[in-house]
Amino acid sequence: MAVGTLGRSLTGLDIPMIIAGKDEEKGEKPVVICIGRLHPGESNGSHVLSGLINFLCSSNEAEYIRKKYI
C-alpha cells in the first residue's frame, strides 16, 4: 500500500491517493481508479469507497485483485 497526493482541486485542496496493488510481477497491469464523494452531497460515495478500501486491505480475500491490478 502506498499513500500520496494525486494533485490539487480547483480550490487548492489536496486530492489523496491510495495505491493498493503489488508490483512484484514485471509488466504493465491494468489500473483501476475509484472516486468517492466527487460532489459535496454524495455521502454515500464516501461510505462505499471506505468499504472498498477496507476490502482491498484485507489479506486473503483481495490478494488476487492486488496481484492483477493497480
PDB file of N, CA and C in Angstrom:
ATOM      1  N   MET A   1       0.835  -1.175   0.000  1.00  0.00           N
ATOM      2  CA  MET A   1       0.000   0.000   0.000  1.00  0.00           C
ATOM      3  C   MET A   1       0.878   1.237   0.000  1.00  0.00           C
ATOM      4  N   ALA A   2       0.465   2.220  -0.735  1.00  0.00           N
ATOM      5  CA  ALA A   2       1.169   3.493  -0.748  1.00  0.00           C
ATOM      6  C   ALA A   2       0.130   4.607  -0.668  1.00  0.00           C
ATOM      7  N   VAL A   3       0.467   5.652   0.035  1.00  0.00           N
ATOM      8  CA  VAL A   3      -0.417   6.796   0.194  1.00  0.00           C
ATOM      9  C   VAL A   3       0.318   8.031  -0.321  1.00  0.00           C
ATOM     10  N   GLY A   4      -0.395   8.866  -1.053  1.00  0.00           N
ATOM     11  CA  GLY A   4       0.209  10.079  -1.576  1.00  0.00           C
ATOM     12  C   GLY A   4      -0.852  11.077  -1.962  1.00  0.00           C
ATOM     13  N   THR A   5      -0.442  12.043  -2.755  1.00  0.00           N
ATOM     14  CA  THR A   5      -1.354  13.072  -3.244  1.00  0.00           C
ATOM     15  C   THR A   5      -1.390  12.996  -4.762  1.00  0.00           C
ATOM     16  N   LEU A   6      -2.589  12.892  -5.307  1.00  0.00           N
ATOM     17  CA  LEU A   6      -2.771  12.806  -6.748  1.00  0.00           C
ATOM     18  C   LEU A   6      -2.575  14.163  -7.406  1.00  0.00           C
ATOM     19  N   GLY A   7      -2.983  15.199  -6.727  1.00  0.00           N
ATOM     20  CA  GLY A   7      -2.896  16.565  -7.250  1.00  0.00           C
ATOM     21  C   GLY A   7      -3.677  17.495  -6.352  1.00  0.00           C
ATOM     22  N   ARG A   8      -4.104  18.609  -6.927  1.00  0.00           N
ATOM     23  CA  ARG A   8      -4.889  19.581  -6.171  1.00  0.00           C
ATOM     24  C   ARG A   8      -6.197  19.874  -6.900  1.00  0.00           C
ATOM     25  N   SER A   9      -7.224  20.159  -6.110  1.00  0.00           N
ATOM     26  CA  SER A   9      -8.521  20.516  -6.678  1.00  0.00           C
ATOM     27  C   SER A   9      -8.473  21.962  -7.161  1.00  0.00           C
ATOM     28  N   LEU A  10      -9.547  22.391  -7.799  1.00  0.00           N
ATOM     29  CA  LEU A  10      -9.615  23.779  -8.266  1.00  0.00           C
ATOM     30  C   LEU A  10      -9.557  24.776  -7.112  1.00  0.00           C
ATOM     31  N   THR A  11      -9.966  24.345  -5.932  1.00  0.00           N
ATOM     32  CA  THR A  11      -9.921  25.225  -4.769  1.00  0.00           C
ATOM     33  C   THR A  11      -8.618  25.101  -3.984  1.00  0.00           C
ATOM     34  N   GLY A  12      -7.688  24.277  -4.479  1.00  0.00           N
ATOM     35  CA  GLY A  12      -6.388  24.153  -3.846  1.00  0.00           C
ATOM     36  C   GLY A  12      -6.267  23.063  -2.798  1.00  0.00           C
ATOM     37  N   LEU A  13      -7.301  22.257  -2.623  1.00  0.00           N
ATOM     38  CA  LEU A  13      -7.242  21.161  -1.652  1.00  0.00           C
ATOM     39  C   LEU A  13      -6.489  19.967  -2.248  1.00  0.00           C
ATOM     40  N   ASP A  14      -5.722  19.266  -1.404  1.00  0.00           N
ATOM     41  CA  ASP A  14      -5.034  18.064  -1.846  1.00  0.00           C
ATOM     42  C   ASP A  14      -6.045  16.986  -2.189  1.00  0.00           C
ATOM     43  N   ILE A  15      -5.768  16.224  -3.261  1.00  0.00           N
ATOM     44  CA  ILE A  15      -6.584  15.073  -3.637  1.00  0.00           C
ATOM     45  C   ILE A  15      -5.801  13.837  -3.213  1.00  0.00           C
ATOM     46  N   PRO A  16      -6.262  13.142  -2.152  1.00  0.00           N
ATOM     47  CA  PRO A  16      -5.499  11.994  -1.655  1.00  0.00           C
ATOM     48  C   PRO A  16      -5.551  10.812  -2.619  1.00  0.00           C
ATOM     49  N   MET A  17      -4.490  10.006  -2.569  1.00  0.00           N
ATOM     50  CA  MET A  17      -4.386   8.845  -3.436  1.00  0.00           C
ATOM     51  C   MET A  17      -3.862   7.671  -2.608  1.00  0.00           C
ATOM     52  N   ILE A  18      -4.497   6.522  -2.765  1.00  0.00           N
ATOM     53  CA  ILE A  18      -4.044   5.291  -2.142  1.00  0.00           C
ATOM     54  C   ILE A  18      -3.806   4.286  -3.263  1.00  0.00           C
ATOM     55  N   ILE A  19      -2.628   3.703  -3.288  1.00  0.00           N
ATOM     56  CA  ILE A  19      -2.317   2.684  -4.287  1.00  0.00           C
ATOM     57  C   ILE A  19      -2.333   1.336  -3.579  1.00  0.00           C
ATOM     58  N   ALA A  20      -3.263   0.485  -3.993  1.00  0.00           N
ATOM     59  CA  ALA A  20      -3.388  -0.852  -3.399  1.00  0.00           C
ATOM     60  C   ALA A  20      -3.109  -1.871  -4.487  1.00  0.00           C
ATOM     61  N   GLY A  21      -1.888  -2.287  -4.589  1.00  0.00           N
ATOM     62  CA  GLY A  21      -1.516  -3.272  -5.594  1.00  0.00           C
ATOM     63  C   GLY A  21      -0.097  -3.714  -5.369  1.00  0.00           C
ATOM     64  N   LYS A  22       0.207  -4.896  -5.825  1.00  0.00           N
ATOM     65  CA  LYS A  22       1.557  -5.421  -5.682  1.00  0.00           C
ATOM     66  C   LYS A  22       2.310  -5.201  -6.977  1.00  0.00           C
ATOM     67  N   ASP A  23       3.559  -4.844  -6.859  1.00  0.00           N
ATOM     68  CA  ASP A  23       4.389  -4.598  -8.030  1.00  0.00           C
ATOM     69  C   ASP A  23       5.440  -5.691  -8.191  1.00  0.00           C
ATOM     70  N   GLU A  24       5.111  -6.900  -7.728  1.00  0.00           N
ATOM     71  CA  GLU A  24       6.073  -7.989  -7.761  1.00  0.00           C
ATOM     72  C   GLU A  24       6.263  -8.535  -9.176  1.00  0.00           C
ATOM     73  N   GLU A  25       5.194  -8.605  -9.930  1.00  0.00           N
ATOM     74  CA  GLU A  25       5.281  -9.125 -11.286  1.00  0.00           C
ATOM     75  C   GLU A  25       5.658  -8.007 -12.240  1.00  0.00           C
ATOM     76  N   LYS A  26       6.586  -8.285 -13.117  1.00  0.00           N
ATOM     77  CA  LYS A  26       7.004  -7.280 -14.095  1.00  0.00           C
ATOM     78  C   LYS A  26       5.959  -7.168 -15.197  1.00  0.00           C
ATOM     79  N   GLY A  27       5.942  -6.051 -15.857  1.00  0.00           N
ATOM     80  CA  GLY A  27       4.976  -5.819 -16.918  1.00  0.00           C
ATOM     81  C   GLY A  27       3.906  -4.850 -16.460  1.00  0.00           C
ATOM     82  N   GLU A  28       3.164  -4.368 -17.428  1.00  0.00           N
ATOM     83  CA  GLU A  28       2.123  -3.405 -17.091  1.00  0.00           C
ATOM     84  C   GLU A  28       0.868  -4.115 -16.641  1.00  0.00           C
ATOM     85  N   LYS A  29       0.235  -3.531 -15.634  1.00  0.00           N
ATOM     86  CA  LYS A  29      -1.024  -4.064 -15.120  1.00  0.00           C
ATOM     87  C   LYS A  29      -2.113  -3.027 -15.347  1.00  0.00           C
ATOM     88  N   PRO A  30      -3.350  -3.478 -15.529  1.00  0.00           N
ATOM     89  CA  PRO A  30      -4.445  -2.523 -15.651  1.00  0.00           C
ATOM     90  C   PRO A  30      -4.585  -1.697 -14.368  1.00  0.00           C
ATOM     91  N   VAL A  31      -4.924  -0.443 -14.526  1.00  0.00           N
ATOM     92  CA  VAL A  31      -5.112   0.461 -13.393  1.00  0.00           C
ATOM     93  C   VAL A  31      -6.599   0.731 -13.239  1.00  0.00           C
ATOM     94  N   VAL A  32      -7.095   0.589 -12.017  1.00  0.00           N
ATOM     95  CA  VAL A  32      -8.495   0.866 -11.707  1.00  0.00           C
ATOM     96  C   VAL A  32      -8.521   2.090 -10.798  1.00  0.00           C
ATOM     97  N   ILE A  33      -9.271   3.102 -11.191  1.00  0.00           N
ATOM     98  CA  ILE A  33      -9.390   4.321 -10.395  1.00  0.00           C
ATOM     99  C   ILE A  33     -10.801   4.386  -9.820  1.00  0.00           C
ATOM    100  N   CYS A  34     -10.886   4.550  -8.507  1.00  0.00           N
ATOM    101  CA  CYS A  34     -12.182   4.645  -7.824  1.00  0.00           C
ATOM    102  C   CYS A  34     -12.267   6.014  -7.166  1.00  0.00           C
ATOM    103  N   ILE A  35     -13.334   6.721  -7.433  1.00  0.00           N
ATOM    104  CA  ILE A  35     -13.518   8.063  -6.897  1.00  0.00           C
ATOM    105  C   ILE A  35     -14.755   8.058  -6.003  1.00  0.00           C
ATOM    106  N   GLY A  36     -14.621   8.591  -4.811  1.00  0.00           N
ATOM    107  CA  GLY A  36     -15.749   8.676  -3.893  1.00  0.00           C
ATOM    108  C   GLY A  36     -15.994  10.113  -3.479  1.00  0.00           C
ATOM    109  N   ARG A  37     -17.226  10.481  -3.419  1.00  0.00           N
ATOM    110  CA  ARG A  37     -17.662  11.803  -2.971  1.00  0.00           C
ATOM    111  C   ARG A  37     -17.072  12.915  -3.822  1.00  0.00           C
ATOM    112  N   LEU A  38     -17.345  12.848  -5.086  1.00  0.00           N
ATOM    113  CA  LEU A  38     -16.887  13.866  -6.023  1.00  0.00           C
ATOM    114  C   LEU A  38     -17.600  15.198  -5.779  1.00  0.00           C
ATOM    115  N   HIS A  39     -18.862  15.135  -5.414  1.00  0.00           N
ATOM    116  CA  HIS A  39     -19.643  16.337  -5.131  1.00  0.00           C
ATOM    117  C   HIS A  39     -19.974  16.386  -3.640  1.00  0.00           C
ATOM    118  N   PRO A  40     -20.194  17.559  -3.072  1.00  0.00           N
ATOM    119  CA  PRO A  40     -20.391  17.701  -1.622  1.00  0.00           C
ATOM    120  C   PRO A  40     -21.509  16.855  -1.020  1.00  0.00           C
ATOM    121  N   GLY A  41     -22.605  16.658  -1.694  1.00  0.00           N
ATOM    122  CA  GLY A  41     -23.735  15.946  -1.112  1.00  0.00           C
ATOM    123  C   GLY A  41     -23.702  14.442  -1.266  1.00  0.00           C
ATOM    124  N   GLU A  42     -22.633  13.896  -1.794  1.00  0.00           N
ATOM    125  CA  GLU A  42     -22.583  12.469  -2.094  1.00  0.00           C
ATOM    126  C   GLU A  42     -21.945  11.685  -0.951  1.00  0.00           C
ATOM    127  N   SER A  43     -22.585  11.700   0.207  1.00  0.00           N
ATOM    128  CA  SER A  43     -22.029  10.989   1.360  1.00  0.00           C
ATOM    129  C   SER A  43     -22.036   9.478   1.164  1.00  0.00           C
ATOM    130  N   ASN A  44     -22.955   8.968   0.360  1.00  0.00           N
ATOM    131  CA  ASN A  44     -22.976   7.524   0.113  1.00  0.00           C
ATOM    132  C   ASN A  44     -21.717   7.067  -0.627  1.00  0.00           C
ATOM    133  N   GLY A  45     -21.134   7.924  -1.445  1.00  0.00           N
ATOM    134  CA  GLY A  45     -19.886   7.596  -2.134  1.00  0.00           C
ATOM    135  C   GLY A  45     -18.741   7.386  -1.159  1.00  0.00           C
ATOM    136  N   SER A  46     -18.690   8.183  -0.095  1.00  0.00           N
ATOM    137  CA  SER A  46     -17.659   8.011   0.927  1.00  0.00           C
ATOM    138  C   SER A  46     -17.805   6.660   1.615  1.00  0.00           C
ATOM    139  N   HIS A  47     -19.037   6.272   1.902  1.00  0.00           N
ATOM    140  CA  HIS A  47     -19.305   5.001   2.578  1.00  0.00           C
ATOM    141  C   HIS A  47     -18.872   3.818   1.707  1.00  0.00           C
ATOM    142  N   VAL A  48     -19.216   3.864   0.435  1.00  0.00           N
ATOM    143  CA  VAL A  48     -18.865   2.776  -0.478  1.00  0.00           C
ATOM    144  C   VAL A  48     -17.352   2.709  -0.673  1.00  0.00           C
ATOM    145  N   LEU A  49     -16.707   3.853  -0.849  1.00  0.00           N
ATOM    146  CA  LEU A  49     -15.256   3.872  -1.048  1.00  0.00           C
ATOM    147  C   LEU A  49     -14.529   3.381   0.206  1.00  0.00           C
ATOM    148  N   SER A  50     -15.017   3.739   1.380  1.00  0.00           N
ATOM    149  CA  SER A  50     -14.427   3.254   2.623  1.00  0.00           C
ATOM    150  C   SER A  50     -14.499   1.732   2.702  1.00  0.00           C
ATOM    151  N   GLY A  51     -15.629   1.166   2.330  1.00  0.00           N
ATOM    152  CA  GLY A  51     -15.769  -0.293   2.307  1.00  0.00           C
ATOM    153  C   GLY A  51     -14.845  -0.941   1.293  1.00  0.00           C
ATOM    154  N   LEU A  52     -14.674  -0.309   0.136  1.00  0.00           N
ATOM    155  CA  LEU A  52     -13.772  -0.839  -0.887  1.00  0.00           C
ATOM    156  C   LEU A  52     -12.332  -0.824  -0.391  1.00  0.00           C
ATOM    157  N   ILE A  53     -11.912   0.263   0.250  1.00  0.00           N
ATOM    158  CA  ILE A  53     -10.554   0.352   0.788  1.00  0.00           C
ATOM    159  C   ILE A  53     -10.338  -0.716   1.855  1.00  0.00           C
ATOM    160  N   ASN A  54     -11.310  -0.893   2.747  1.00  0.00           N
ATOM    161  CA  ASN A  54     -11.195  -1.933   3.778  1.00  0.00           C
ATOM    162  C   ASN A  54     -11.077  -3.321   3.149  1.00  0.00           C
ATOM    163  N   PHE A  55     -11.839  -3.558   2.097  1.00  0.00           N
ATOM    164  CA  PHE A  55     -11.766  -4.848   1.411  1.00  0.00           C
ATOM    165  C   PHE A  55     -10.403  -5.052   0.764  1.00  0.00           C
ATOM    166  N   LEU A  56      -9.897  -4.041   0.070  1.00  0.00           N
ATOM    167  CA  LEU A  56      -8.605  -4.175  -0.606  1.00  0.00           C
ATOM    168  C   LEU A  56      -7.448  -4.357   0.363  1.00  0.00           C
ATOM    169  N   CYS A  57      -7.623  -3.894   1.592  1.00  0.00           N
ATOM    170  CA  CYS A  57      -6.575  -4.049   2.609  1.00  0.00           C
ATOM    171  C   CYS A  57      -6.629  -5.403   3.294  1.00  0.00           C
ATOM    172  N   SER A  58      -7.726  -6.147   3.101  1.00  0.00           N
ATOM    173  CA  SER A  58      -7.822  -7.461   3.734  1.00  0.00           C
ATOM    174  C   SER A  58      -6.804  -8.395   3.089  1.00  0.00           C
ATOM    175  N   SER A  59      -6.224  -9.255   3.871  1.00  0.00           N
ATOM    176  CA  SER A  59      -5.099 -10.053   3.382  1.00  0.00           C
ATOM    177  C   SER A  59      -5.498 -11.194   2.449  1.00  0.00           C
ATOM    178  N   ASN A  60      -6.524 -11.933   2.766  1.00  0.00           N
ATOM    179  CA  ASN A  60      -6.840 -13.131   1.988  1.00  0.00           C
ATOM    180  C   ASN A  60      -7.781 -12.883   0.818  1.00  0.00           C
ATOM    181  N   GLU A  61      -8.872 -12.209   1.068  1.00  0.00           N
ATOM    182  CA  GLU A  61      -9.915 -12.075   0.046  1.00  0.00           C
ATOM    183  C   GLU A  61      -9.490 -11.243  -1.154  1.00  0.00           C
ATOM    184  N   ALA A  62      -8.677 -10.209  -0.951  1.00  0.00           N
ATOM    185  CA  ALA A  62      -8.339  -9.287  -2.028  1.00  0.00           C
ATOM    186  C   ALA A  62      -6.961  -9.553  -2.628  1.00  0.00           C
ATOM    187  N   GLU A  63      -6.320 -10.633  -2.254  1.00  0.00           N
ATOM    188  CA  GLU A  63      -4.968 -10.931  -2.744  1.00  0.00           C
ATOM    189  C   GLU A  63      -4.913 -11.004  -4.267  1.00  0.00           C
ATOM    190  N   TYR A  64      -5.867 -11.669  -4.882  1.00  0.00           N
ATOM    191  CA  TYR A  64      -5.902 -11.796  -6.338  1.00  0.00           C
ATOM    192  C   TYR A  64      -6.002 -10.427  -7.015  1.00  0.00           C
ATOM    193  N   ILE A  65      -6.867  -9.582  -6.497  1.00  0.00           N
ATOM    194  CA  ILE A  65      -7.056  -8.249  -7.084  1.00  0.00           C
ATOM    195  C   ILE A  65      -5.781  -7.434  -6.974  1.00  0.00           C
ATOM    196  N   ARG A  66      -5.127  -7.481  -5.818  1.00  0.00           N
ATOM    197  CA  ARG A  66      -3.893  -6.706  -5.622  1.00  0.00           C
ATOM    198  C   ARG A  66      -2.764  -7.205  -6.517  1.00  0.00           C
ATOM    199  N   LYS A  67      -2.775  -8.489  -6.849  1.00  0.00           N
ATOM    200  CA  LYS A  67      -1.736  -9.032  -7.734  1.00  0.00           C
ATOM    201  C   LYS A  67      -1.954  -8.660  -9.195  1.00  0.00           C
ATOM    202  N   LYS A  68      -3.211  -8.584  -9.608  1.00  0.00           N
ATOM    203  CA  LYS A  68      -3.533  -8.396 -11.014  1.00  0.00           C
ATOM    204  C   LYS A  68      -3.771  -6.957 -11.435  1.00  0.00           C
ATOM    205  N   TYR A  69      -4.089  -6.083 -10.485  1.00  0.00           N
ATOM    206  CA  TYR A  69      -4.458  -4.705 -10.815  1.00  0.00           C
ATOM    207  C   TYR A  69      -3.749  -3.726  -9.907  1.00  0.00           C
ATOM    208  N   ILE A  70      -3.656  -2.518 -10.362  1.00  0.00           N
ATOM    209  CA  ILE A  70      -3.184  -1.410  -9.525  1.00  0.00           C
ATOM    210  C   ILE A  70      -4.350  -0.467  -9.365  1.00  0.00           C
TER     211      ILE A  70
END
